[in-house]
XYZ file of C-alpha atoms in Angstrom:
292
model
C 51.620 59.672 -16.938
C 50.022 62.517 -15.038
C 47.866 61.340 -12.116
C 44.969 63.677 -11.450
C 42.756 64.097 -8.450
C 39.795 62.645 -10.365
C 41.766 59.512 -11.155
C 42.547 59.019 -7.479
C 38.916 59.579 -6.548
C 37.640 57.133 -9.192
C 40.098 54.429 -8.098
C 39.049 54.914 -4.504
C 35.355 54.587 -5.370
C 36.021 51.517 -7.497
C 37.997 49.851 -4.697
C 35.325 50.725 -2.140
C 32.662 49.264 -4.413
C 34.661 46.016 -4.741
C 35.138 45.949 -0.975
C 31.374 46.312 -0.438
C 30.792 43.487 -2.927
C 33.094 41.138 -0.998
C 31.454 42.081 2.303
C 28.071 41.298 0.803
C 29.341 37.965 -0.541
C 30.654 36.834 2.854
C 27.470 37.987 4.582
C 25.371 35.982 2.085
C 27.520 32.894 2.648
C 27.157 33.065 6.417
C 23.404 33.722 6.149
C 22.666 30.875 3.688
C 25.430 28.467 4.683
C 26.334 28.051 0.994
C 29.559 28.866 -0.833
C 27.662 30.125 -3.869
C 24.273 31.815 -4.027
C 24.270 32.572 -7.756
C 25.993 30.886 -10.704
C 28.346 33.831 -11.198
C 29.863 33.272 -7.731
C 31.632 30.085 -8.885
C 30.412 28.336 -12.079
C 32.518 25.222 -11.378
C 30.958 24.695 -7.945
C 27.501 25.278 -9.412
C 28.007 22.691 -12.195
C 29.342 20.115 -9.734
C 26.428 20.863 -7.428
C 23.940 20.176 -10.217
C 25.565 16.806 -10.838
C 25.613 15.848 -7.152
C 22.019 16.977 -6.660
C 20.889 14.991 -9.702
C 22.601 11.885 -8.325
C 21.024 12.422 -4.901
C 17.567 12.856 -6.437
C 18.004 9.580 -8.333
C 19.020 7.744 -5.166
C 16.038 9.172 -3.278
C 13.679 8.135 -6.097
C 15.095 4.604 -6.032
C 14.536 4.574 -2.254
C 10.885 5.496 -2.803
C 10.649 2.708 -5.396
C 12.067 0.252 -2.881
C 9.430 1.377 -0.388
C 6.777 0.539 -2.995
C 8.444 -2.839 -3.630
C 8.462 -3.611 0.100
C 4.751 -2.773 0.245
C 3.853 -5.139 -2.610
C 6.050 -8.033 -1.510
C 5.136 -7.803 2.181
C 1.422 -7.597 1.386
C 1.680 -10.527 -1.027
C 3.579 -12.685 1.456
C 1.143 -11.882 4.266
C -1.836 -12.691 2.037
C -0.370 -16.031 0.948
C 0.377 -16.803 4.597
C -3.304 -16.292 5.443
C -4.328 -18.465 2.477
C -1.971 -21.156 3.792
C -3.576 -20.913 7.226
C -7.032 -21.299 5.680
C -5.855 -24.373 3.764
C -4.412 -25.850 6.945
C -7.789 -25.440 8.616
C -9.445 -27.023 5.567
C -7.117 -30.017 5.898
C -8.070 -30.438 9.554
C -11.737 -30.393 8.596
C -11.204 -32.918 5.792
C -9.473 -35.247 8.238
C -12.612 -35.095 10.375
C -14.862 -35.565 7.355
C -12.910 -38.661 6.299
C -13.957 -40.533 9.439
C -16.403 -43.401 8.865
C -18.336 -42.668 12.051
C -19.622 -39.286 10.815
C -23.152 -39.009 9.531
C -24.041 -37.204 6.303
C -25.481 -34.314 8.328
C -22.227 -33.924 10.256
C -20.227 -33.922 7.028
C -22.485 -31.245 5.585
C -21.867 -29.144 8.681
C -18.134 -29.515 8.092
C -18.658 -28.657 4.436
C -20.427 -25.460 5.483
C -17.263 -24.265 7.213
C -15.155 -25.424 4.263
C -17.186 -23.268 1.883
C -16.767 -20.334 4.240
C -13.030 -20.919 3.957
C -13.436 -20.958 0.185
C -15.065 -17.517 0.273
C -12.371 -16.302 2.648
C -9.639 -17.414 0.234
C -11.481 -15.708 -2.641
C -11.526 -12.457 -0.686
C -7.803 -12.843 0.040
C -7.172 -13.462 -3.651
C -8.836 -10.089 -4.336
C -6.449 -8.216 -2.038
C -5.592 -4.739 -3.319
C -2.872 -2.179 -2.760
C -4.507 1.152 -3.346
C -6.783 0.443 -6.298
C -4.679 -2.376 -7.776
C -5.345 -6.099 -7.383
C -2.043 -7.736 -6.463
C -2.747 -11.179 -8.007
C -4.021 -10.045 -11.419
C -0.714 -9.610 -13.216
C -0.787 -6.430 -15.276
C -4.608 -6.433 -15.296
C -4.557 -4.685 -11.938
C -8.104 -3.356 -12.289
C -9.596 -6.848 -12.758
C -10.245 -8.952 -9.622
C -9.188 -12.623 -9.740
C -12.651 -13.534 -8.418
C -15.895 -11.773 -9.206
C -19.046 -12.697 -7.273
C -17.547 -16.028 -6.243
C -16.351 -17.037 -9.708
C -12.800 -16.977 -11.142
C -12.047 -14.246 -13.664
C -12.586 -15.317 -17.245
C -10.784 -15.528 -19.532
C -7.404 -16.033 -17.865
C -5.279 -14.370 -20.535
C -1.539 -13.702 -20.665
C -1.889 -10.397 -18.794
C -2.685 -12.328 -15.594
C 0.768 -13.932 -15.765
C 2.830 -10.819 -16.543
C 5.091 -9.353 -13.896
C 5.172 -5.724 -12.795
C 8.764 -4.530 -12.515
C 10.130 -1.481 -10.753
C 13.593 0.088 -11.019
C 15.441 -0.083 -7.701
C 18.860 1.008 -8.981
C 20.324 2.234 -12.243
C 19.514 -0.502 -14.764
C 18.230 -2.946 -12.108
C 14.574 -4.004 -12.303
C 12.856 -6.251 -9.762
C 9.431 -7.850 -10.128
C 7.189 -6.710 -7.295
C 4.042 -8.707 -7.994
C 3.253 -12.426 -7.925
C 1.030 -14.185 -10.426
C -0.524 -17.299 -8.798
C -3.817 -16.909 -10.665
C -3.750 -20.532 -11.893
C -3.007 -21.791 -8.373
C -5.846 -19.717 -6.914
C -8.179 -21.104 -9.545
C -6.992 -24.642 -8.714
C -7.706 -24.081 -5.012
C -11.179 -22.766 -5.762
C -11.929 -25.733 -8.041
C -10.802 -28.092 -5.252
C -13.279 -26.518 -2.820
C -16.002 -26.785 -5.474
C -15.274 -30.521 -5.866
C -15.357 -30.964 -2.093
C -18.737 -29.215 -2.016
C -20.264 -31.618 -4.560
C -18.637 -34.717 -3.062
C -19.186 -34.297 0.653
C -22.552 -36.060 0.808
C -21.923 -38.519 -2.032
C -18.528 -40.119 -1.453
C -17.318 -42.474 1.204
C -14.823 -41.551 3.893
C -12.048 -43.236 1.932
C -12.891 -41.287 -1.214
C -13.023 -37.999 0.725
C -9.546 -38.647 2.120
C -8.171 -38.245 -1.419
C -8.780 -34.519 -1.031
C -6.102 -34.444 1.671
C -3.494 -35.035 -1.016
C -4.987 -32.234 -3.108
C -4.813 -29.839 -0.156
C -1.207 -30.866 0.544
C -0.282 -30.243 -3.094
C -1.686 -26.711 -3.173
C -0.128 -25.948 0.217
C 3.262 -26.993 -1.179
C 2.731 -24.698 -4.139
C 1.864 -21.836 -1.780
C 5.116 -22.448 0.109
C 7.103 -22.503 -3.154
C 5.543 -19.214 -4.194
C 6.347 -17.670 -0.807
C 9.939 -18.875 -1.095
C 10.276 -16.920 -4.347
C 8.822 -13.845 -2.645
C 11.278 -14.267 0.225
C 14.187 -14.371 -2.218
C 13.052 -11.106 -3.786
C 12.575 -9.535 -0.346
C 16.169 -10.420 0.515
C 17.348 -8.856 -2.745
C 15.360 -5.716 -1.985
C 16.937 -5.479 1.478
C 20.418 -5.674 -0.054
C 19.541 -2.955 -2.569
C 18.068 -0.828 0.220
C 21.307 -1.038 2.211
C 23.275 -0.112 -0.916
C 21.042 2.881 -1.586
C 21.345 4.104 1.997
C 25.134 4.089 1.608
C 24.865 5.855 -1.751
C 22.606 8.520 -0.249
C 25.099 9.212 2.538
C 27.961 9.470 0.019
C 26.015 11.725 -2.370
C 24.881 13.982 0.487
C 28.436 14.256 1.792
C 29.803 15.123 -1.655
C 27.141 17.765 -2.188
C 27.801 19.244 1.258
C 31.560 19.390 0.711
C 30.986 21.074 -2.636
C 28.389 23.650 -1.575
C 28.415 24.191 2.196
C 30.715 26.751 3.759
C 33.233 26.328 6.542
C 31.694 28.745 9.047
C 34.966 29.436 10.853
C 36.692 30.284 7.575
C 33.755 32.386 6.346
C 33.569 34.398 9.589
C 37.340 34.948 9.491
C 37.068 36.162 5.888
C 34.260 38.552 6.862
C 36.237 40.029 9.781
C 39.322 40.396 7.596
C 37.322 42.082 4.855
C 35.772 44.471 7.387
C 39.263 45.498 8.493
C 40.328 45.975 4.878
C 37.209 48.013 4.204
C 37.838 50.322 7.180
C 41.439 50.809 6.020
C 40.202 51.643 2.527
C 37.786 54.224 3.920
C 40.546 55.775 6.031
C 42.930 55.884 3.079
C 40.252 57.341 0.851
C 39.654 60.169 3.289
C 43.326 61.088 3.003
C 43.342 60.862 -0.776
C 40.483 63.316 -1.228
C 42.419 66.587 -0.869
C 40.934 69.870 0.363
C 39.522 72.041 -2.403
C 39.535 75.847 -2.778
C 36.043 75.935 -1.342
C 37.336 74.438 1.930
C 39.821 77.335 2.281
C 37.097 79.973 1.583
C 34.895 78.849 4.502
């Protein structure tokens, strides 16, 4: 086959163009820190990267869900703790009221503080996170107490749990539904209010057992919350490990080795200079050059 000058020139230009393309590729890698900057650079790396990034996004979303779960459970536990403290104070007051030496006026003064505790517990029962009541089941826009009275009717929605996904296929209930217990506590304070000036000290002491019963129920409810908090902590630790693994996999797939990339760039620059030098020798003098 006869090799012409035009063939040599075209091959040289094609090789120079490919050399420029490789230089540009290595420069892009060093600038962005990524092995690929467009799908055509390496489709396999791009497809793997999509999978790793999807997995990382899922893990990060689960982490945000766990943050929401922490918020609900911690707020619920703190609120029930304050209700327990109010009940403990109510018990102390009922012990005083059950003394035979107290006059009716003194008992009414004690009852005044007890009813203040009742209102305090009602306000705690209406605790919200954002615009959602935490003790209203799935009826998060309905307060358990409205103007000092329990919500009516207490339908099934007040007892339904709100679940949130904290890992693939794993749902955890983040709310607590003690609406019946809160109503029982409020009814107990109402009975105390009507009985304080009518019953004897011995009859008033029966309320101590009622207070103890509701306090035990509060502790049982908090124990359930504590169990879920422990589960959330375990899931949080698992997700943190998963996030580290997913980030590492994505980095190994996409990020460049700077030392290798810089070496490739320097090598390609040397190749490019050699190609330019060789090309200058390939392009032979023409007749015009001799006529100058």
